[in-house]
Short mmCIF file of C-alpha atoms in Angstrom, two decimals:
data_model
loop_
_atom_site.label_atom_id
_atom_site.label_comp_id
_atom_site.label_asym_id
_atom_site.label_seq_id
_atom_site.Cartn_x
_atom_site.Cartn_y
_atom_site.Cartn_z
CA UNK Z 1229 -28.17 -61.75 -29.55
CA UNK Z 1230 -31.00 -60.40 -27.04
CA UNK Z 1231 -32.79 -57.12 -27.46
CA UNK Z 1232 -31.27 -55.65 -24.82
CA UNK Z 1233 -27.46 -55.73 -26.45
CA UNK Z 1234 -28.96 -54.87 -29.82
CA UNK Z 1235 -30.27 -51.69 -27.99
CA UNK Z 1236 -27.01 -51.55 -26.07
CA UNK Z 1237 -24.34 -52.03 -29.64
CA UNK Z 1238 -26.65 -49.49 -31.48
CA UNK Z 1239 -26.33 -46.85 -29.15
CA UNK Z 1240 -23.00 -47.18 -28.59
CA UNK Z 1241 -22.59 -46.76 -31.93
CA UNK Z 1242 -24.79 -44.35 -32.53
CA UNK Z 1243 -23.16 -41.92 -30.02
CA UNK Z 1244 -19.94 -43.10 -31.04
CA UNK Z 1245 -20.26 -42.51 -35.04
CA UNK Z 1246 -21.96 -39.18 -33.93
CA UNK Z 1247 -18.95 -38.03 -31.76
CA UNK Z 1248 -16.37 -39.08 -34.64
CA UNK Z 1249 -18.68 -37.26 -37.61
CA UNK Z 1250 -20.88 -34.47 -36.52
CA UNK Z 1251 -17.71 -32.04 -37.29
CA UNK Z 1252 -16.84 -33.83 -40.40
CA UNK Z 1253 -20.60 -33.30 -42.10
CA UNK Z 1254 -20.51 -29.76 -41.20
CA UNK Z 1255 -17.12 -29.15 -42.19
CA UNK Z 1256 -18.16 -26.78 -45.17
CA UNK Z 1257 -19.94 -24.11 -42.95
CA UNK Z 1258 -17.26 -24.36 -40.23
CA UNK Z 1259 -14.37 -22.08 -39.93
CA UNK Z 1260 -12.03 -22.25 -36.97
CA UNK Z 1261 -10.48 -19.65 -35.41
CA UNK Z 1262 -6.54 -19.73 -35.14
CA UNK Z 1263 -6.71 -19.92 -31.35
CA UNK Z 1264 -8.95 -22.89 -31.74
CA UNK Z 1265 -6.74 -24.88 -34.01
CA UNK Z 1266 -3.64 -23.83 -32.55
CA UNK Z 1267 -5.20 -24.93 -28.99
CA UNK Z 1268 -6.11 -28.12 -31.03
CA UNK Z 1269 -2.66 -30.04 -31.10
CA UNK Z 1270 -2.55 -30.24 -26.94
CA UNK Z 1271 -5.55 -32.57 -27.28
CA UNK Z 1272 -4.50 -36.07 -27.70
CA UNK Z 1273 -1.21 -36.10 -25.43
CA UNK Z 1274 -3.76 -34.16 -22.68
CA UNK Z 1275 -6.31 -37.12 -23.42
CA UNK Z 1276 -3.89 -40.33 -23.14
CA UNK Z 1277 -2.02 -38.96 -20.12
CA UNK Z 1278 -5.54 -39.22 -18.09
CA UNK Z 1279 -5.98 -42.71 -19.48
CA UNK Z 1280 -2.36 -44.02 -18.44
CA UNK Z 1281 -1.80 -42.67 -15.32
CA UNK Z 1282 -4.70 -44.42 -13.60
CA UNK Z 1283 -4.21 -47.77 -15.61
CA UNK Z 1284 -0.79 -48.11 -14.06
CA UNK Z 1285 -0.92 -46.27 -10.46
CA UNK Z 1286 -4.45 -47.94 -10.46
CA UNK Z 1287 -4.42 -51.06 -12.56
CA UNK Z 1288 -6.79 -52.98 -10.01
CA UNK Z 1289 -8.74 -50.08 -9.02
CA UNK Z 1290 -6.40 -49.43 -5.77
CA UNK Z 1291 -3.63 -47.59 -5.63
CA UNK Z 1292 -0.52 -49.53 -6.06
CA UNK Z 1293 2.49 -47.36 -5.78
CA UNK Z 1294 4.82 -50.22 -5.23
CA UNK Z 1295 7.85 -51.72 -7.08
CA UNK Z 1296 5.25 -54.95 -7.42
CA UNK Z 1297 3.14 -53.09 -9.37
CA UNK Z 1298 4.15 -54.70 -12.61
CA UNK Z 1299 2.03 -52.47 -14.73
CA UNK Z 1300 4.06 -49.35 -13.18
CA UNK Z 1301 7.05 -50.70 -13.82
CA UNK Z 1302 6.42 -51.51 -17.34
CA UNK Z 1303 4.90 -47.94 -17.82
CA UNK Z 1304 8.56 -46.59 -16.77
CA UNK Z 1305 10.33 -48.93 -19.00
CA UNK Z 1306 8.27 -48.02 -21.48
CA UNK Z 1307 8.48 -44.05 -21.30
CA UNK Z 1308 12.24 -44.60 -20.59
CA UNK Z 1309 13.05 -46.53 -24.23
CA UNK Z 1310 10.71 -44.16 -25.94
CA UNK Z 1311 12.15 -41.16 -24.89
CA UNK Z 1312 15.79 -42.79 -25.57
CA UNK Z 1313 15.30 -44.17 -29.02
CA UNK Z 1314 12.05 -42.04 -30.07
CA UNK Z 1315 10.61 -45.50 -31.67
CA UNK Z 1316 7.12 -46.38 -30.97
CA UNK Z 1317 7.26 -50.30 -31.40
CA UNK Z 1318 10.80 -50.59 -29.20
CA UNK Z 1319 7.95 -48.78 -26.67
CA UNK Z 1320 5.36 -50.90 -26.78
CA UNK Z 1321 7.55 -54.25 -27.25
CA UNK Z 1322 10.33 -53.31 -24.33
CA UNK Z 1323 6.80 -52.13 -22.04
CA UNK Z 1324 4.83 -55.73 -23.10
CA UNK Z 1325 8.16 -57.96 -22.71
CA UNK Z 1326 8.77 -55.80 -18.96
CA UNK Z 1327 5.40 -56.56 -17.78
CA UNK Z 1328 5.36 -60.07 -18.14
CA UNK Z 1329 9.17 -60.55 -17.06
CA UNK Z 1330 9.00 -58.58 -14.37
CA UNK Z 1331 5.81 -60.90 -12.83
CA UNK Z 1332 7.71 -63.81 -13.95
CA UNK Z 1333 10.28 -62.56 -11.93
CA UNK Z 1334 8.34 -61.38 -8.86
CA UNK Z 1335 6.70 -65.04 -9.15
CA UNK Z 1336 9.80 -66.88 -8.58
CA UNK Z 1337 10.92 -64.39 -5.89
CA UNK Z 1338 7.42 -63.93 -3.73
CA UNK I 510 5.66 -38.47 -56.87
CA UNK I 511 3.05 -40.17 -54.79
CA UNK I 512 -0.15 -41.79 -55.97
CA UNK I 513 -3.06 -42.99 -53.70
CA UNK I 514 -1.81 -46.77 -53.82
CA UNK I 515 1.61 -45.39 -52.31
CA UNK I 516 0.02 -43.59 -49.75
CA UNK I 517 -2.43 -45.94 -48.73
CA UNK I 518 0.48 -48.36 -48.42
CA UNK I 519 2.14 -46.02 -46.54
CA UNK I 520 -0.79 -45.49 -44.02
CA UNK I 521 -1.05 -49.42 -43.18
CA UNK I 522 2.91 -49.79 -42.75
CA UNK I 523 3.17 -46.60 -40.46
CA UNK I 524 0.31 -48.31 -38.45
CA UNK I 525 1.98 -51.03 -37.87
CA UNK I 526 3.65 -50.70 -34.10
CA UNK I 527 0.22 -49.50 -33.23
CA UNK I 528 -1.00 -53.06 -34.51
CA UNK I 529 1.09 -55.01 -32.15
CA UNK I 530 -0.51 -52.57 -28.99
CA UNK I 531 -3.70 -53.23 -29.96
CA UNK I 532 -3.05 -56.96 -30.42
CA UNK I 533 -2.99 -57.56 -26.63
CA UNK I 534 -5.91 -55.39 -26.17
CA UNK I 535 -7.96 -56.95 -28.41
CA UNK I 536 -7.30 -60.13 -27.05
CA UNK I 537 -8.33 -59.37 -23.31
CA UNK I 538 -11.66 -57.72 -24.84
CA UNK I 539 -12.77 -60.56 -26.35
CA UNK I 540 -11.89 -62.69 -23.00
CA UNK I 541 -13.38 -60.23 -20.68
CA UNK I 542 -16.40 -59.35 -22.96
CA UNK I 543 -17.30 -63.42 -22.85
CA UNK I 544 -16.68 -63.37 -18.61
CA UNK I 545 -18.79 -60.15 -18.77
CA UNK I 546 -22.42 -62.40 -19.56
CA UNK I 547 -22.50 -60.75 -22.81
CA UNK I 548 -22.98 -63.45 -25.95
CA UNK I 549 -20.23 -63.86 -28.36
CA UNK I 550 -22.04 -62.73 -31.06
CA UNK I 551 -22.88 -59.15 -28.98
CA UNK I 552 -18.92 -58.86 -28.05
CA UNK I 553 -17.93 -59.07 -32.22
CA UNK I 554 -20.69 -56.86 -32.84
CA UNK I 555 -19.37 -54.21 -30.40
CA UNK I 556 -15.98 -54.79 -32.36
CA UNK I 557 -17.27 -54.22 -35.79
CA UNK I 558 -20.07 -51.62 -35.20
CA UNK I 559 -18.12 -49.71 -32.15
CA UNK I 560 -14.86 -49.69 -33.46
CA UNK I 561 -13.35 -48.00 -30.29
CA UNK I 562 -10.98 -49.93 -27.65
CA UNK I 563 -11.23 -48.11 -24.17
CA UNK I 564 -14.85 -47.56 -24.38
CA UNK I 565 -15.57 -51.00 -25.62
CA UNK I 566 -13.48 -52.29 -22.70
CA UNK I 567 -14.99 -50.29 -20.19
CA UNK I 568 -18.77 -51.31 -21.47
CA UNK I 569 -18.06 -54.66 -21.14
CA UNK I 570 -16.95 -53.70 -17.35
CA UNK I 571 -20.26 -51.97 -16.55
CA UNK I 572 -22.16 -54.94 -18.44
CA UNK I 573 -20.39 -57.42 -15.93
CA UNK I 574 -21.67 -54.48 -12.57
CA UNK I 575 -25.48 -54.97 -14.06
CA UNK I 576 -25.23 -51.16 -15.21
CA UNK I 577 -28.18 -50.20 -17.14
CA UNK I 578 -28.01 -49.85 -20.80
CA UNK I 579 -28.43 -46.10 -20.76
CA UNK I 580 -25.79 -45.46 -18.37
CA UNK I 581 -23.51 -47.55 -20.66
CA UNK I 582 -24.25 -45.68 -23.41
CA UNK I 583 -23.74 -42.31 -21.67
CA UNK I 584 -20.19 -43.51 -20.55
CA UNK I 585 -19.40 -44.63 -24.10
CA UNK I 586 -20.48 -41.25 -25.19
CA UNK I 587 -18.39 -39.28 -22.64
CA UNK I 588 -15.68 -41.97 -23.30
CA UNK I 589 -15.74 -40.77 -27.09
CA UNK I 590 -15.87 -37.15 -26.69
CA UNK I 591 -12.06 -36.65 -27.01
CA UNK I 592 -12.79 -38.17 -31.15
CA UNK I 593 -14.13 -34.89 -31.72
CA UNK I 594 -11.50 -33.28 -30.68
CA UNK I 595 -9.80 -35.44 -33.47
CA UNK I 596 -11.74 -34.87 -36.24
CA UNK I 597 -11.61 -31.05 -35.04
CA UNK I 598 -7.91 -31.66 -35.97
CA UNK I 599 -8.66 -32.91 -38.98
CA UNK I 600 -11.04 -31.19 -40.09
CA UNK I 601 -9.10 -28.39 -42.51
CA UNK I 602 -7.27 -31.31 -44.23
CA UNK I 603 -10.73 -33.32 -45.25
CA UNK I 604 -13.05 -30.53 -45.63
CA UNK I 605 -12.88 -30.63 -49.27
CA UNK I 606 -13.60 -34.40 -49.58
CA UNK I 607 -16.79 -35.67 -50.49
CA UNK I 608 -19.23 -37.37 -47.69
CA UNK I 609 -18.54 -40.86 -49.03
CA UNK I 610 -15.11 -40.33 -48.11
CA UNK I 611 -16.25 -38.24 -44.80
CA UNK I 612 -18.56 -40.89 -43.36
CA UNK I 613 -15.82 -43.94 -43.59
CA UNK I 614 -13.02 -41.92 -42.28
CA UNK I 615 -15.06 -40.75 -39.29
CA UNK I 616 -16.71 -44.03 -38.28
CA UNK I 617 -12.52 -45.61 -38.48
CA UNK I 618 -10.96 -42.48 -36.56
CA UNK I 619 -9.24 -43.98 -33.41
CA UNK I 620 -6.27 -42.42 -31.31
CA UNK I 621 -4.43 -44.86 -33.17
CA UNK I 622 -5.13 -43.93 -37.01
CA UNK I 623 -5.27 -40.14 -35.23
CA UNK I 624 -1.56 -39.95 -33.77
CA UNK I 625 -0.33 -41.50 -37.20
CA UNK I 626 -2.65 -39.97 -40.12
CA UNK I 627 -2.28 -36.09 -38.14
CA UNK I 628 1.76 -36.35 -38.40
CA UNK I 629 1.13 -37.20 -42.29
CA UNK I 630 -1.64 -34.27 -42.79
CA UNK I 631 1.46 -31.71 -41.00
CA UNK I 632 4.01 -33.02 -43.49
CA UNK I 633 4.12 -29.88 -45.96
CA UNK I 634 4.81 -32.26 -49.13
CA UNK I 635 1.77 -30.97 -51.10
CA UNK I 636 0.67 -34.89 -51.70
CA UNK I 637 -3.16 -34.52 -52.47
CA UNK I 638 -3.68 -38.20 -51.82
CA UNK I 639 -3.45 -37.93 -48.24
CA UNK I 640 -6.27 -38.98 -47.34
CA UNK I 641 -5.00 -42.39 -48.79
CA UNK I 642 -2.92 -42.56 -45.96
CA UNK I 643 -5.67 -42.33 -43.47
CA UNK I 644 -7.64 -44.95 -45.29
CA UNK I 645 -4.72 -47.35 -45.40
CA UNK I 646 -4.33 -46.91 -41.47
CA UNK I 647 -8.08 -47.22 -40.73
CA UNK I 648 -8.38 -50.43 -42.62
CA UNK I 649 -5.19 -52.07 -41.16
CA UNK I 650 -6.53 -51.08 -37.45
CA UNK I 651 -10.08 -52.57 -38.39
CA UNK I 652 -9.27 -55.64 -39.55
CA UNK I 653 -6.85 -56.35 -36.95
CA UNK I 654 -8.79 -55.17 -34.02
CA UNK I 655 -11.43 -57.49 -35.82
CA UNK I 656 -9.10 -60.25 -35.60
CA UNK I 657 -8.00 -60.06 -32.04
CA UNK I 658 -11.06 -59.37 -30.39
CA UNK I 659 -12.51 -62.16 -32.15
CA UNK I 660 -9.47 -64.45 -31.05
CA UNK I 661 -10.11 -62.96 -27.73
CA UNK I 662 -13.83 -63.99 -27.91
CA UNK I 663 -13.26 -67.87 -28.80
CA UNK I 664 -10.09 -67.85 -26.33
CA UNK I 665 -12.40 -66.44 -23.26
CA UNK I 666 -14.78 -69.14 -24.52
CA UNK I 667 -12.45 -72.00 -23.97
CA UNK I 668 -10.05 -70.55 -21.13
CA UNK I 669 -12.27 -69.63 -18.26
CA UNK I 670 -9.16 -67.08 -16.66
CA UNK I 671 -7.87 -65.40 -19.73
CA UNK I 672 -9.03 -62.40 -18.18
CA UNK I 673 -6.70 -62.38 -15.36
CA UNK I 674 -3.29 -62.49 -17.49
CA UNK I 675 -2.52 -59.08 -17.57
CA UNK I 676 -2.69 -58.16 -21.15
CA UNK I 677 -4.93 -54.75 -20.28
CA UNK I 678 -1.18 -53.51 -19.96
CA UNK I 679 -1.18 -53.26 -23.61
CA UNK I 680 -3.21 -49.80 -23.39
CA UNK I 681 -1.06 -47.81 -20.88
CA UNK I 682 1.98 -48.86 -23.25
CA UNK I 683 0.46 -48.29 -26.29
CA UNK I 684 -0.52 -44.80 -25.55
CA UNK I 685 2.88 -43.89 -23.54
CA UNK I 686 4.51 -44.74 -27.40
CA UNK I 687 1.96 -42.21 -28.83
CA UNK I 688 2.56 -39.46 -26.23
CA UNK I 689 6.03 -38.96 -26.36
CA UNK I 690 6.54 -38.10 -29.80
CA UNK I 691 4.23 -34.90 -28.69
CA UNK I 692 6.62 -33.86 -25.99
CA UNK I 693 8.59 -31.61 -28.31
CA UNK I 694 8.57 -28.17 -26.13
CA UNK I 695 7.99 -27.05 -22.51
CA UNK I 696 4.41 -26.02 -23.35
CA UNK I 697 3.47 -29.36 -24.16
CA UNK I 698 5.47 -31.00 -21.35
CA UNK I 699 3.21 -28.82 -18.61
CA UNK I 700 0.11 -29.67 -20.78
CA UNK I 701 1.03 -33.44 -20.30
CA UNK I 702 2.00 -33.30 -16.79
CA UNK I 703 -1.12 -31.14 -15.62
CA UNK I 704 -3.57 -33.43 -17.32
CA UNK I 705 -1.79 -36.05 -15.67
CA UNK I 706 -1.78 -34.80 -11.97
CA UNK I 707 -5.57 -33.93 -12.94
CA UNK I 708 -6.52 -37.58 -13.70
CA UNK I 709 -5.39 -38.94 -10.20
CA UNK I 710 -7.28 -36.01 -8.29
CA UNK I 711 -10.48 -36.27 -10.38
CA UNK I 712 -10.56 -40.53 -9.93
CA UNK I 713 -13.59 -39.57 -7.23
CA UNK I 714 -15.93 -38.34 -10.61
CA UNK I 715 -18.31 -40.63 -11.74
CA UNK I 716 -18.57 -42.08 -15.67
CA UNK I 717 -14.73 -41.58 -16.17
CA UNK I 718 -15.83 -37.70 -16.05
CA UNK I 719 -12.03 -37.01 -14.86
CA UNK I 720 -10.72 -37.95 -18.47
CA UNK I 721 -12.49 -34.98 -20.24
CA UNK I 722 -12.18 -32.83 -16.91
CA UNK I 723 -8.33 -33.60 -17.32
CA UNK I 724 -7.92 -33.01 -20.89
CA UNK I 725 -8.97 -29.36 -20.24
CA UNK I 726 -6.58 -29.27 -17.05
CA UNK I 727 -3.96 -30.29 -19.54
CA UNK I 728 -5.20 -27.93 -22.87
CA UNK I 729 -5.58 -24.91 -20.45
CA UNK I 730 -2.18 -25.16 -18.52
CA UNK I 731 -0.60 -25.74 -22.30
CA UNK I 732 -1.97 -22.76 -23.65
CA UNK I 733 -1.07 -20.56 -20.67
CA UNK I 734 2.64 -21.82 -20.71
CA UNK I 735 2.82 -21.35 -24.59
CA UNK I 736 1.61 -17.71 -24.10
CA UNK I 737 3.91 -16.60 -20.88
CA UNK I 738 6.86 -18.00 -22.87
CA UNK I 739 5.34 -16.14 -26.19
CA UNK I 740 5.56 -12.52 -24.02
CA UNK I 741 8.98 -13.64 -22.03
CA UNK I 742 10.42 -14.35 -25.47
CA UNK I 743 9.70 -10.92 -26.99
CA UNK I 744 10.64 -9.23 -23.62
CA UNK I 745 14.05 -10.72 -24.07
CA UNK I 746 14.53 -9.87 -27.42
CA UNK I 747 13.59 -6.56 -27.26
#
């Protein structure tokens, strides 16, 4: 390994290991507000939701809003079976299997 | 009556759907971190000293654009910032744990181990082993995210296009699984939807700015729904 992605892994962590325990090592003089932690719990779904939408209307950096847009089309799939059966690994297996059928399938076809 | 093995044991098996998402992910990692021009050796070491999928993914990106080193580490910081949001979360459940219990947790805490562990800490069961459970997660996400992204590594090593299969899918559909169990009530369905409409108008922001931009989008317009239908609620019941 050079210098240069020593400097670059040890920052990373360093911010990252920072981010994940700055609140944890004060946790004994912090109180929160009930505003605060009842604001808390919109958080993660807010957080993921910016991360998916652009991997799948995006997945190349373009916008794709087509029905050849495999990613898209696995992202429905997906949000379809987990809203039907509630089960996170029928999500992520029906969304994985989709993706690669689906460009199977537009392989053959195109 | 649980004990600390039982919840621990809990913790990995709960993880487990989670494990096959991140398979995938780790995987193309490893293969784009190799196509990237970062060594081998550098790619595990982000793995095991990181510990943290999108923003290792989107490093290697900005290694393979000749970024400099201090704008990677920005990105990875701004990447992060939603984590403490997590431990904020967390926070009233592990305040009374010592530091040597703090310090692992925090460096293991992904949106993976979050989504799971936070559903356990809610249960109102009165275990005081909970934070078993989060250990058992953490460990079973390490060690497999170890595992694939060193897979990935060798695999980009030996198959030059790896990189252009298509398993980066594996994120979106990973995290659509971990949203939808939020989706319980209309506040949270406008908080989703917001941040989401937020994150395609805020692409044009540079260092992925539009993900912690959105988040607030989201958190604000969920807050403001949950009160209107707070006041609307009493009106009609009054």
């Amino acid at each position: 390994m050079s210098a240069n992605e020593w400097i670059l892994i040890l920052g990373m962590m360093a911010v990252t290991f920072g981010i994940r325990y700055v609140l944890f090592a004060l946790a004994d003089r912090i109180r929160m507000p009930q505003w605060m932690a009842s604001s808390l719990q919109y958080i993660p779904p807010a957080v993921l939701t910016a991360i998916i939408l652009p991997a799948v209307l995006l997945p190349k950096g373009e916008w794709e809003l087509s029905f050849t847009n495999a990613y898209l089309i696995a992202a429905l799939a997906a949000t379809g079976i987990g809203v039907l059966t509630r089960n996170l690994l029928a999500t992520i297996a029906v969304g994985l299997a989709v993706f690669f059928g689906w460009r199977a399938l537009l392989g053959t076809l195109l | 009556m649980s004990t600390p093995k039982h919840e621990f044991i809990s913790g990995a098996r709960d993880t487990f759907p989670l494990l096959l998402g991140a398979f995938p992910f780790g995987l193309i990692y490893g293969a784009l971190a190799v196509t990237s021009g970062l060594s081998p050796a550098a790619g595990m070491a982000m793995a095991a000293m990181v510990f943290a999928g999108s923003a290792q993914f989107i490093a290697v990106g900005l290694v393979a654009a000749h970024v400099p080193t201090a704008i990677i580490i920005l990105t990875t910081f701004i990447v992060n910032l939603r984590h403490m949001l997590y431990s904020a979360t967390l926070l009233p459940y592990l305040q009374r744990l010592p530091q040597r219990w703090r310090i692992p947790l925090a460096f293991w805490l992904t949106d993976e181990t979050f989504a799971v562990t936070v559903r356990r800490f809610q249960r109102e069961d009165g275990s005081p082993f909970k934070h078993w459970y989060q250990l058992g997660s953490s460990i079973a996400m390490y060690l497999n995210w170890q595992f694939w992204c060193g897979l990935g590594l060798v695999m980009g090593d030996r198959i030059p296009d790896a990189s252009s299969w298509g398993l980066d899918v594996a994120m979106p559909v990973t995290f659509i699984g971990m949203v939808i169990p939020f989706v319980r009530n209309v506040p949270m369905a406008v908080c989703v939807l917001a941040a989401g409409a937020s994150s395609l108008v805020t692409l044009g922001l540079p260092y992925k700015l539009g993900i912690i931009v959105s988040a607030f989008v989201g958190i604000f317009s969920g807050i403001i729904t949950a009160r209107i239908a707070e006041k609307t609620g009493r009106r009609a019941a009054a």
